[in-house]
CSV table of C-alpha atoms and ligand atoms in Angstrom, one decimal:
chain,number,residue,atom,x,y,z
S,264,UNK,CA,-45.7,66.3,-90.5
S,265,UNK,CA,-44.5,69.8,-92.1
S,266,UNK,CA,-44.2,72.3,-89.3
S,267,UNK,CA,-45.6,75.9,-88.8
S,268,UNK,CA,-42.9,78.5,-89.4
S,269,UNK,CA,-43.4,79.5,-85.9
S,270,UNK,CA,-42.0,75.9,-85.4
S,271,UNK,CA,-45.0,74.1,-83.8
S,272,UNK,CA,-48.1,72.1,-84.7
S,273,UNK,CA,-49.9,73.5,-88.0
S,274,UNK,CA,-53.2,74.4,-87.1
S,275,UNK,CA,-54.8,71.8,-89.8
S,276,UNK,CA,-53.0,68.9,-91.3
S,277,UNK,CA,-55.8,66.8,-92.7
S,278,UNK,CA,-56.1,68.0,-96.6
S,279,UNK,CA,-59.4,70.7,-97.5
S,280,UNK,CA,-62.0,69.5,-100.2
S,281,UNK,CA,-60.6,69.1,-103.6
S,282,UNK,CA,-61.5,71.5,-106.6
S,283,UNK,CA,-63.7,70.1,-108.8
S,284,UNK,CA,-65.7,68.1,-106.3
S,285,UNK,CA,-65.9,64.4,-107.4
S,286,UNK,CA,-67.8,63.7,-110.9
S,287,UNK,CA,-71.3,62.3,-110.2
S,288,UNK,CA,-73.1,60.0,-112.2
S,289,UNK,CA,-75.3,62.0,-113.6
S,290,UNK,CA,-72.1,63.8,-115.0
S,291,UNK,CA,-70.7,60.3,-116.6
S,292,UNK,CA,-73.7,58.7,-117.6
S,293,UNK,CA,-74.2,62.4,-119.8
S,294,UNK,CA,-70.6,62.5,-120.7
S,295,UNK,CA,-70.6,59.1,-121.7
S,296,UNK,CA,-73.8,59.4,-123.9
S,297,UNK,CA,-71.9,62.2,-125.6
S,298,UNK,CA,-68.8,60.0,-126.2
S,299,UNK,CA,-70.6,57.4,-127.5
S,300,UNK,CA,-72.9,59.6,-129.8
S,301,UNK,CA,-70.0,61.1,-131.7
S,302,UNK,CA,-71.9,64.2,-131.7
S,303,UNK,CA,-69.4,66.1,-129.4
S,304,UNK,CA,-69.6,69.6,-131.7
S,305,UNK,CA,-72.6,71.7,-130.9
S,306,UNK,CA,-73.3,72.1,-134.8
S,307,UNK,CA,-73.9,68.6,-134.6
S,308,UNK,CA,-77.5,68.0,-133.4
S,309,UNK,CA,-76.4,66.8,-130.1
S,310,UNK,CA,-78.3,69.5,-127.9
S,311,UNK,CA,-76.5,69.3,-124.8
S,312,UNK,CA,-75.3,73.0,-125.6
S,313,UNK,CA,-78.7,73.8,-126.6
S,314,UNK,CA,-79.8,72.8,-123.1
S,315,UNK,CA,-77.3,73.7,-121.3
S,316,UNK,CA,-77.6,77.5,-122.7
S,317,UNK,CA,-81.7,77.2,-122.2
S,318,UNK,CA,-80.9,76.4,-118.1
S,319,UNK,CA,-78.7,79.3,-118.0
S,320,UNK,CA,-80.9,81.7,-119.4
S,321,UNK,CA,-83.7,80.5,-117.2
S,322,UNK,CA,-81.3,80.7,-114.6
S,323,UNK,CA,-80.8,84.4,-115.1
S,324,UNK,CA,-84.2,85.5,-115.7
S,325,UNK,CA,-83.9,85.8,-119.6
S,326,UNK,CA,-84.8,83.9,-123.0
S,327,UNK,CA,-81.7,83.9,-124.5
S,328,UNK,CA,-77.9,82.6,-124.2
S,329,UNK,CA,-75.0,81.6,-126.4
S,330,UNK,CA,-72.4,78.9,-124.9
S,331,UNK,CA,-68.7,80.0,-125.3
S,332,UNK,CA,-65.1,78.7,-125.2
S,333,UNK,CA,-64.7,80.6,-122.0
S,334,UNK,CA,-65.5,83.8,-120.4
S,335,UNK,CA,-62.6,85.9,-121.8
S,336,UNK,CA,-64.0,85.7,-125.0
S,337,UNK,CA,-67.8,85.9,-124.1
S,338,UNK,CA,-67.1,89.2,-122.8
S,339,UNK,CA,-65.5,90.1,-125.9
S,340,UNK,CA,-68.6,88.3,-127.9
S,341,UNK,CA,-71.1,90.4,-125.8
S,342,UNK,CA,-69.0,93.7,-126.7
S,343,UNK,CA,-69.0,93.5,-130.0
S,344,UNK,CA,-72.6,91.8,-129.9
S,345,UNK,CA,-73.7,94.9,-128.4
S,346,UNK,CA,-72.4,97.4,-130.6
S,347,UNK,CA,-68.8,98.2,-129.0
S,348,UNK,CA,-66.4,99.8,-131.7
S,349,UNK,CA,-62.9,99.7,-131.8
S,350,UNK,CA,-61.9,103.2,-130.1
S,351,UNK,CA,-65.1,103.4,-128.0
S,352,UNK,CA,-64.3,102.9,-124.1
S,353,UNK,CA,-65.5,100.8,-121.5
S,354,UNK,CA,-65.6,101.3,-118.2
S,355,UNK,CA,-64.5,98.3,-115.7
S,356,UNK,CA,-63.7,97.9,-112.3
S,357,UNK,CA,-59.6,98.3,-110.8
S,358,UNK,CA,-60.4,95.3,-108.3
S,359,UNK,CA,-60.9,92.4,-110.8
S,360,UNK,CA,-59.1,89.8,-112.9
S,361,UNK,CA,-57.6,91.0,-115.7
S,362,UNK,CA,-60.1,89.6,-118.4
S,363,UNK,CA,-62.8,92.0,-117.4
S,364,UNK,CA,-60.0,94.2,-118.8
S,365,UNK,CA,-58.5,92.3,-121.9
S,366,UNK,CA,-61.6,91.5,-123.5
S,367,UNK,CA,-62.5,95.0,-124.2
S,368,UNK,CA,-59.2,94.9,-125.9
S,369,UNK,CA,-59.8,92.3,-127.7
S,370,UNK,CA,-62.9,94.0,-128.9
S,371,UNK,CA,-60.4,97.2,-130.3
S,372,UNK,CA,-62.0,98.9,-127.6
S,373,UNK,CA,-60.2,100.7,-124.7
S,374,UNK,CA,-60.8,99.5,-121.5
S,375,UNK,CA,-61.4,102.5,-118.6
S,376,UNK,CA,-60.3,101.5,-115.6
S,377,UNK,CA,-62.0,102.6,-112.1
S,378,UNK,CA,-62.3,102.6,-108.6
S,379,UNK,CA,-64.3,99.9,-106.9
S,380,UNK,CA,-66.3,101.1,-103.4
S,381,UNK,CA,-64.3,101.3,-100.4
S,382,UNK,CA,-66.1,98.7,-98.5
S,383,UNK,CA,-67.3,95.8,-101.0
S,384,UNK,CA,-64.6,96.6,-103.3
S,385,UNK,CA,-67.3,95.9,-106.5
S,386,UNK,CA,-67.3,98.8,-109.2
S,387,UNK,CA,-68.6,102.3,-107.9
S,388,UNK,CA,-71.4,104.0,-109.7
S,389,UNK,CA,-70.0,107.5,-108.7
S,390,UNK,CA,-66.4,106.1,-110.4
S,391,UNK,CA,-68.2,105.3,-112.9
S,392,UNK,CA,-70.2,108.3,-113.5
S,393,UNK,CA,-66.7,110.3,-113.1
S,394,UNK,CA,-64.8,108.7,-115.8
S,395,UNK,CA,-67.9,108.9,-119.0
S,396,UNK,CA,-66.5,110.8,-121.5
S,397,UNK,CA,-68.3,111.5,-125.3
S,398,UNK,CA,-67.1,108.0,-126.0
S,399,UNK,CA,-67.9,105.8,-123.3
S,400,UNK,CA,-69.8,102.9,-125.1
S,401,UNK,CA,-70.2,100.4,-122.1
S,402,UNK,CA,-69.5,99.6,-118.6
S,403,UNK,CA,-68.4,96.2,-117.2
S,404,UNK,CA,-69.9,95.5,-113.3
S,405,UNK,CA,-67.8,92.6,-112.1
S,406,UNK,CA,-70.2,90.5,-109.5
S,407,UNK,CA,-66.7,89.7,-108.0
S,408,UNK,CA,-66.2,86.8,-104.9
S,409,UNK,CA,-69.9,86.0,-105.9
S,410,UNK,CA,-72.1,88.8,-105.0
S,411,UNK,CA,-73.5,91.2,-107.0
S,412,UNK,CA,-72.5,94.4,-107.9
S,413,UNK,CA,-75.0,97.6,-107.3
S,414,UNK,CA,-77.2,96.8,-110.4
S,415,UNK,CA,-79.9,99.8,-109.6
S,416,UNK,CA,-77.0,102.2,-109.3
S,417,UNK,CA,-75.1,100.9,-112.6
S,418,UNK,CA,-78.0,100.6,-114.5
S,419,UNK,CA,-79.3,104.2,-113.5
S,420,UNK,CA,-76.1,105.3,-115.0
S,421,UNK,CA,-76.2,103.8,-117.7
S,422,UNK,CA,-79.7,104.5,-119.0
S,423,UNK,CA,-78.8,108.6,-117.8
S,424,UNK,CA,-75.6,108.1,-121.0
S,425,UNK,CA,-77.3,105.5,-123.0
S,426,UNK,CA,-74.1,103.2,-122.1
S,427,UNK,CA,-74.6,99.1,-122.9
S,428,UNK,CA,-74.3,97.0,-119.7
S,429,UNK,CA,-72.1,94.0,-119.4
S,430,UNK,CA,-72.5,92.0,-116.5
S,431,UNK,CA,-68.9,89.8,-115.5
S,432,UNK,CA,-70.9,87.0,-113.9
S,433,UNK,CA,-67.6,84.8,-114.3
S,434,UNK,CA,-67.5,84.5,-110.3
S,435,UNK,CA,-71.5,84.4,-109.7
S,436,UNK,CA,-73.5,81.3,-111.3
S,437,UNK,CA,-76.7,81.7,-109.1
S,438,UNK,CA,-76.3,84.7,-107.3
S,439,UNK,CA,-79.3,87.2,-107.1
S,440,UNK,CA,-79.4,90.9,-106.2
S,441,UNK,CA,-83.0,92.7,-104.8
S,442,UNK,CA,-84.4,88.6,-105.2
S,443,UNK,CA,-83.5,88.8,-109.0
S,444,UNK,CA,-81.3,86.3,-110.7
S,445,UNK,CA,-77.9,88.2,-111.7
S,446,UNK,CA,-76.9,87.5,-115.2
S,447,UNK,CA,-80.3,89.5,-116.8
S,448,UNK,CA,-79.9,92.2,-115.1
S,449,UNK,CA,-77.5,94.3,-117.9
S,450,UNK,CA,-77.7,94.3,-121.6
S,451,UNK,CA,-75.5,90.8,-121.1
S,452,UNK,CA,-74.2,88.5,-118.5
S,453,UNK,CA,-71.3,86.1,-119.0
S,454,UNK,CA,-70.2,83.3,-116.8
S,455,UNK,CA,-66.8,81.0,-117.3
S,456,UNK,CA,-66.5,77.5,-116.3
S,457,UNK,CA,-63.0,78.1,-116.3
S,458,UNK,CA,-61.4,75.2,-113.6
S,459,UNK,CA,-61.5,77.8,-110.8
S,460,UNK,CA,-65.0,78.2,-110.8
S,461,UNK,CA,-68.3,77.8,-109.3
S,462,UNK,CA,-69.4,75.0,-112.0
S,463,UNK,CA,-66.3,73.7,-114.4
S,464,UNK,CA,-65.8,71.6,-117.0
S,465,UNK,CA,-62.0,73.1,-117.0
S,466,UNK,CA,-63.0,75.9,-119.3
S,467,UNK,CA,-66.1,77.4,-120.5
S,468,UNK,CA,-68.3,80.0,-120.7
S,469,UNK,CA,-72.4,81.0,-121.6
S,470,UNK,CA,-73.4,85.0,-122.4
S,471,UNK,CA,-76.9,85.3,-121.4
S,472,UNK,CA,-79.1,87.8,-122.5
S,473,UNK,CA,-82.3,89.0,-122.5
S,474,UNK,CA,-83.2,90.9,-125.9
S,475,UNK,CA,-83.6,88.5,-129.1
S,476,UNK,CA,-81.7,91.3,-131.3
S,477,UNK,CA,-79.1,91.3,-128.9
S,478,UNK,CA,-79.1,87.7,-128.5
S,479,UNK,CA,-78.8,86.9,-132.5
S,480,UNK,CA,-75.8,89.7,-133.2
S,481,UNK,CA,-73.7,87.8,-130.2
S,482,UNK,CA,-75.1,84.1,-131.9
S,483,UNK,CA,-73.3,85.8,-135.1
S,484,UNK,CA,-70.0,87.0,-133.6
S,485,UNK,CA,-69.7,83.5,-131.8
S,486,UNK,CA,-70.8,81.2,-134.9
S,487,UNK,CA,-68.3,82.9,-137.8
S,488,UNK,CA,-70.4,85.9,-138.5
S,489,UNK,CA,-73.5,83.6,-139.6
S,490,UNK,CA,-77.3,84.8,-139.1
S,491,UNK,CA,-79.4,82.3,-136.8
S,492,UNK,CA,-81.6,79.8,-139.2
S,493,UNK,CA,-79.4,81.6,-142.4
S,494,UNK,CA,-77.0,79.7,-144.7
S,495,UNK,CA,-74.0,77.3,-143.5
S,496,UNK,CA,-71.6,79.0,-146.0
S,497,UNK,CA,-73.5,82.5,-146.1
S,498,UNK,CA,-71.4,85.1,-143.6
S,499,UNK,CA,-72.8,88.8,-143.7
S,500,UNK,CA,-71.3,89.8,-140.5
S,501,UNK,CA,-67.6,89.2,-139.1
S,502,UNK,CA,-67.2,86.4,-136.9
S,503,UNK,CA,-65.6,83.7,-135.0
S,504,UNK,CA,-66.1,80.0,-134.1
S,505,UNK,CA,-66.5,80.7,-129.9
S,506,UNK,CA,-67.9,77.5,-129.3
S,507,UNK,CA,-68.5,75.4,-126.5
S,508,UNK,CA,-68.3,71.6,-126.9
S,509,UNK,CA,-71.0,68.8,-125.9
S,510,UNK,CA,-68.9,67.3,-124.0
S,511,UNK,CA,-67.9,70.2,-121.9
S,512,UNK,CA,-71.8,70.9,-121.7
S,513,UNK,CA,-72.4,67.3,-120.6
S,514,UNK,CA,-70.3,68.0,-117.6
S,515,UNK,CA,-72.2,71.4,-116.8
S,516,UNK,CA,-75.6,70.7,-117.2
S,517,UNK,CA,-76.5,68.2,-114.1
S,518,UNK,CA,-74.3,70.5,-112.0
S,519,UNK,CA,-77.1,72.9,-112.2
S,520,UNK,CA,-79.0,70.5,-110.1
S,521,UNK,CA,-76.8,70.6,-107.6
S,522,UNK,CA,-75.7,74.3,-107.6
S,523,UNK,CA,-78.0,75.8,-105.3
S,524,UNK,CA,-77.1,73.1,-102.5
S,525,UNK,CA,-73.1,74.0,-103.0
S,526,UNK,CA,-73.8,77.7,-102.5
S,527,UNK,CA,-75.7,76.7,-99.5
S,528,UNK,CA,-73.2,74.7,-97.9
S,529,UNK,CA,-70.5,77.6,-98.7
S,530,UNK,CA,-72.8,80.0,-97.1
S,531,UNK,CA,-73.1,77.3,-93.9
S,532,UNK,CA,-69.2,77.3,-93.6
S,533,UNK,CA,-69.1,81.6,-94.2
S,534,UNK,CA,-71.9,81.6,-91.1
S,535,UNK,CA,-69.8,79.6,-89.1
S,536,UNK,CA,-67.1,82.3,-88.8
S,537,UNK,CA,-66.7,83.6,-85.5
S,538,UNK,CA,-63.3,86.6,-85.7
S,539,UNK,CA,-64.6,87.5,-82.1
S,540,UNK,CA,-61.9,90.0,-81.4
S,541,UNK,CA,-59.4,89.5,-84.1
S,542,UNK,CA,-58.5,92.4,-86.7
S,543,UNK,CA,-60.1,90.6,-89.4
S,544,UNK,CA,-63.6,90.9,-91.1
S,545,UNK,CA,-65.2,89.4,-94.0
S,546,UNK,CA,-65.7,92.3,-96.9
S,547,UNK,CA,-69.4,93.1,-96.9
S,548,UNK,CA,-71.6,92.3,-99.5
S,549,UNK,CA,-73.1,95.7,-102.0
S,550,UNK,CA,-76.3,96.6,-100.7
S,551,UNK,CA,-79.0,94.9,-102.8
S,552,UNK,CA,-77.4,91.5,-102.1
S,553,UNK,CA,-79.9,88.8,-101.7
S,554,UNK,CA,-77.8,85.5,-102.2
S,555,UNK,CA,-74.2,85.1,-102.7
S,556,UNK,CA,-72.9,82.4,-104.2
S,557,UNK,CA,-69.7,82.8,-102.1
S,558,UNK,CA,-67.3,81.9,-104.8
S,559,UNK,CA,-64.3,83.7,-102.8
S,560,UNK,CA,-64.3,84.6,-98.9
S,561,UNK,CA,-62.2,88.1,-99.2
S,562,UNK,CA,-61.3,89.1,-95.5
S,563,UNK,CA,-60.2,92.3,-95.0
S,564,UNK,CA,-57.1,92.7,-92.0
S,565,UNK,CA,-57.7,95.8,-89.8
S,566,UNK,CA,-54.2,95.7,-88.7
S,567,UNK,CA,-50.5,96.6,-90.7
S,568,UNK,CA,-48.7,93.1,-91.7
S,569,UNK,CA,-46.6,91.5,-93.9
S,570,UNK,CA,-48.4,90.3,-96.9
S,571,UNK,CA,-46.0,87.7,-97.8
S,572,UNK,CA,-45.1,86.5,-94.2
S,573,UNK,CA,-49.2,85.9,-93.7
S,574,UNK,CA,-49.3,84.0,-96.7
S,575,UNK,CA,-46.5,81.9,-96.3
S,576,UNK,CA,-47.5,81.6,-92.6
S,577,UNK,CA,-50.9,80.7,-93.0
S,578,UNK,CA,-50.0,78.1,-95.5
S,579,UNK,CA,-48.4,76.1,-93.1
S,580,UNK,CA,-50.7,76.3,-90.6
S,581,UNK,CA,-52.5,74.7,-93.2
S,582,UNK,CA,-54.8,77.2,-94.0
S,583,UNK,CA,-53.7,78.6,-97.3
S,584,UNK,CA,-55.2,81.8,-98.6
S,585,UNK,CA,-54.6,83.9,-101.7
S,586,UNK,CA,-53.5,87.3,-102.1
S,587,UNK,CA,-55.6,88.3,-104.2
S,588,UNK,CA,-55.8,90.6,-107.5
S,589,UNK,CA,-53.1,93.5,-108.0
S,590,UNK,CA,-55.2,96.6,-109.3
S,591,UNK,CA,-55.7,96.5,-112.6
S,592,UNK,CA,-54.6,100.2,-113.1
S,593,UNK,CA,-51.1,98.2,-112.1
S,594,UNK,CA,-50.5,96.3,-114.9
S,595,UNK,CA,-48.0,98.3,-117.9
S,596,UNK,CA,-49.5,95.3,-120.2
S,597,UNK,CA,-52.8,97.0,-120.1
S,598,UNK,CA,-51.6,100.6,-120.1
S,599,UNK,CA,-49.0,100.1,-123.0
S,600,UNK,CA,-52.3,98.4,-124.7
S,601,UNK,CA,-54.0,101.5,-124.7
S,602,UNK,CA,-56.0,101.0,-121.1
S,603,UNK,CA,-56.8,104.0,-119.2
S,604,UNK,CA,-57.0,104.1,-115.3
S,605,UNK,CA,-58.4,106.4,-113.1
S,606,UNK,CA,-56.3,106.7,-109.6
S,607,UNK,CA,-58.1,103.9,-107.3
S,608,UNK,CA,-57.0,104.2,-104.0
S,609,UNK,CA,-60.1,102.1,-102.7
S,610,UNK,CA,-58.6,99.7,-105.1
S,611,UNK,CA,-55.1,100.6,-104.0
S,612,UNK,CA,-56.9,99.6,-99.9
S,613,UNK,CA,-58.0,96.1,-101.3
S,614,UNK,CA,-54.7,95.1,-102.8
S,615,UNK,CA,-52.7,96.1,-99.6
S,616,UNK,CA,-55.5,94.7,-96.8
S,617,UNK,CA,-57.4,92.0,-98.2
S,618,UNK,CA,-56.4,88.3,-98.4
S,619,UNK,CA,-59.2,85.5,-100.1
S,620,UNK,CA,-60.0,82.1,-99.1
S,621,UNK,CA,-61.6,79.8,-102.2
S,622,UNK,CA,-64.6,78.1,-102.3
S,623,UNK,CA,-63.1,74.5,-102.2
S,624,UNK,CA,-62.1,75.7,-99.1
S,625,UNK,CA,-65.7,76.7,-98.2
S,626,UNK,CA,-66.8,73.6,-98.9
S,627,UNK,CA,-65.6,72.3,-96.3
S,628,UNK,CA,-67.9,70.6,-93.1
S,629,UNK,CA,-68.6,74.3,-91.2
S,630,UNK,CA,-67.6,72.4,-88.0
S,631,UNK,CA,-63.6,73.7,-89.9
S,632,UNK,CA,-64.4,77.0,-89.9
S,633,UNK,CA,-62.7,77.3,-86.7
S,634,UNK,CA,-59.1,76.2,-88.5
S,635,UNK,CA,-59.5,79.5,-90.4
S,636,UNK,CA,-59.8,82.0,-87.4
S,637,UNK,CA,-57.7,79.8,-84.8
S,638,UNK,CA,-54.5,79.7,-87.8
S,639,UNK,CA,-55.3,83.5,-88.0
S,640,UNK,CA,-55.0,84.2,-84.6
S,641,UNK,CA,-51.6,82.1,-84.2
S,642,UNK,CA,-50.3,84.5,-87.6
S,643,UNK,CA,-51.3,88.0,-86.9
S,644,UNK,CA,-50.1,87.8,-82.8
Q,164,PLP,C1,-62.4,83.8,-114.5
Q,164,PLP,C2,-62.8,85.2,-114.8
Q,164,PLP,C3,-62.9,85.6,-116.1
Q,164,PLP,C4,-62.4,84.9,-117.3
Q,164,PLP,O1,-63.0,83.6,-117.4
Q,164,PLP,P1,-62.4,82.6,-118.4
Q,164,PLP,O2,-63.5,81.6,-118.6
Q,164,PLP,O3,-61.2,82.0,-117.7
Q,164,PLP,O4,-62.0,83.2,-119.7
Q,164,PLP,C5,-63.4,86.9,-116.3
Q,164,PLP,N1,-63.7,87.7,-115.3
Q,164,PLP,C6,-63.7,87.3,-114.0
Q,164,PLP,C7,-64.1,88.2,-112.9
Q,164,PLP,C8,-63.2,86.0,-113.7
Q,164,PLP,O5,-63.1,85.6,-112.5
């Protein structure tokens, strides 16, 4: 047995749920129908993609969706879908991962970066509202650790400067805000199935939107520039092959059946916390929350300490957590691309205070919740 660095018994020594829970066989009898078919492009007929897109839109509340290579370049598709130029600027949070961030670049565009709210560290409407300038084309809300950003407020904004919305739904697949499904509540939502995510087939992503317009300019920039039901070889726009496979859809697609019982049992295991009268609280949710899908637990530390000593330490206790995302603002790569950032102390706050514990870790019986707060307890005394 490894020991705690203070030398004794590790508060947990038995191994957390793995990450991507077991395959079920809904997953390989689909997967293997795919294999066998041959038809593992979506331009082949096959119609996993098809579905899988039609779930996600009804998922979110909308009619339309587009299934992507992964959410980095969704983002980027829903940009440029939407009318973002190279030059215009678009506004995203400081507290997020850097994606939100690079595929405004990607779209020529220069990402704006701002301050997140002081206490559930998703993007701030009044940051927002601070940093539009004459070329503001779009702002970003991140629905970060799983709960949704402060769609009335964005959205307000938005419609007062005529700005697109893009919703980062990367970290949210089933979330709602005010009893809505998130994902429909911008211009566009994008998810990933990126390994670390809620649903995975190792990577992925699906833009969802709402208006058929918008939803046949982002088919074009994700299918070479093509129009919907045009010619094979006929290209009016610019565009790129951003596809999804079927076989990475054949993965997804019965997960959606059992998505709403994994955000349940994360929520069981979050409800099971008890800090009692340690220095440490969960980072609330933004007001409008209705479910989370609890994709990260970010706790917030009410008391000075060594960043690296609590990581180290509470790995082995056996409670690893992460330290979470430097602030954007942070990162020369972005500036020497051409990023602006606001300053962001709230942002600043979440980067010195806040440590995360992931959802394979959450999926865990709630019973273990307890190893979380005791292995706390041991580290911060
Ligand atoms: C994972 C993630 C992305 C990027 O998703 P990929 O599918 O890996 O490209 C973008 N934004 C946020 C907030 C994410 O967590």
């Amino acid at each position: 047995m490894t020991l705690a660095l203070d030398g004794g018994t590790p508060v947990r020594t038995d191994p957390w749920p793995a990450w991507p829970p077991p395959l079920d066989p809904a997953q390989r009898d689909l997967v293997t129908k795919i294999l066998d078919s041959g038809l593992w492009g979506a331009t082949q007929g096959g119609g996993a993609c098809e579905s899988l897109t039609a779930a996600f839109a009804r998922l979110s509340g909308v009619g339309h969706g587009v299934a992507v290579a992964n959410a980095t370049l969704g983002l980027f598709a829903a940009l440029r879908g939407l009318g973002v130029k190279p030059g215009d600027e678009v506004i995203v949070p400081a507290y997020t991962f850097v994606a939100s961030a690079t595929s405004v670049l990607l779209a020529g565009a220069v990402p704006v970066i701002v301050d997140v709210d002081p206490a559930d560290l998703h993007l701030s409407a009044a940051a927002v509202e601070a940093a539009i300038t004459p070329r503001t084309a779009a702002i970003m809300p991140v629905h970060l650790a799983g709960s949704p950003a402060d769609m009335d407020d964005l959205n307000a904004v938005a419609a007062r400067h005529g700005l697109v919305v893009v919703e980062d739904a990367a970290q949210a697949h089933g979330a709602t805000y005010k009893g809505r499904p998130i994902g429909g509540l911008g211009d566009a939502g994008v998810y990933s199935f990126q390994a670390s995510k809620a649903m995975t087939a190792g990577e992925g992503g699906l833009i969802v939107c709402r208006d058929q317009a918008a939803h046949e300019a982002i088919w074009s920039v994700c299918n070479l520039g093509r129009r919907l039901g045009g010619q094979w070889y006929g290209h009016p726009e610019v565009g790129w092959n951003l596809r999804l496979t079927e076989i990475q859809a054949a993965l997804l697609l019965p997960w959606l059946d059992r998505l709403d019982a994994e955000i349940d049992r994360r929520e069981a295991f979050v409800s099971a916390l008890d800090f009692g009268d340690l220095p440490v609280s969960v980072v609330p949710q933004p007001p409008g929350t209705t479910r989370d899908s609890r994709h990260l637990l970010m706790l917030r530390v009410h008391q000075p300490f060594d960043r690296d000593f609590l990581l180290r330490a509470m790995a082995a206790e056996g409670v690893p957590l992460d330290g979470g995302y430097p602030p954007l603002g942070t990162m020369t790569a972005l500036t020497d691309a051409g990023a602006r950032a606001e300053e962001c102390p709230a942002t600043a706050g979440a980067a010195r205070d806040v440590v995360w514990m992931r959802q394979s870790m959450l999926m865990d019986d709630p019973v273990r919740a307890g190893d979380l707060t005791e292995a706390l307890r041991k580290v911060l005394s």
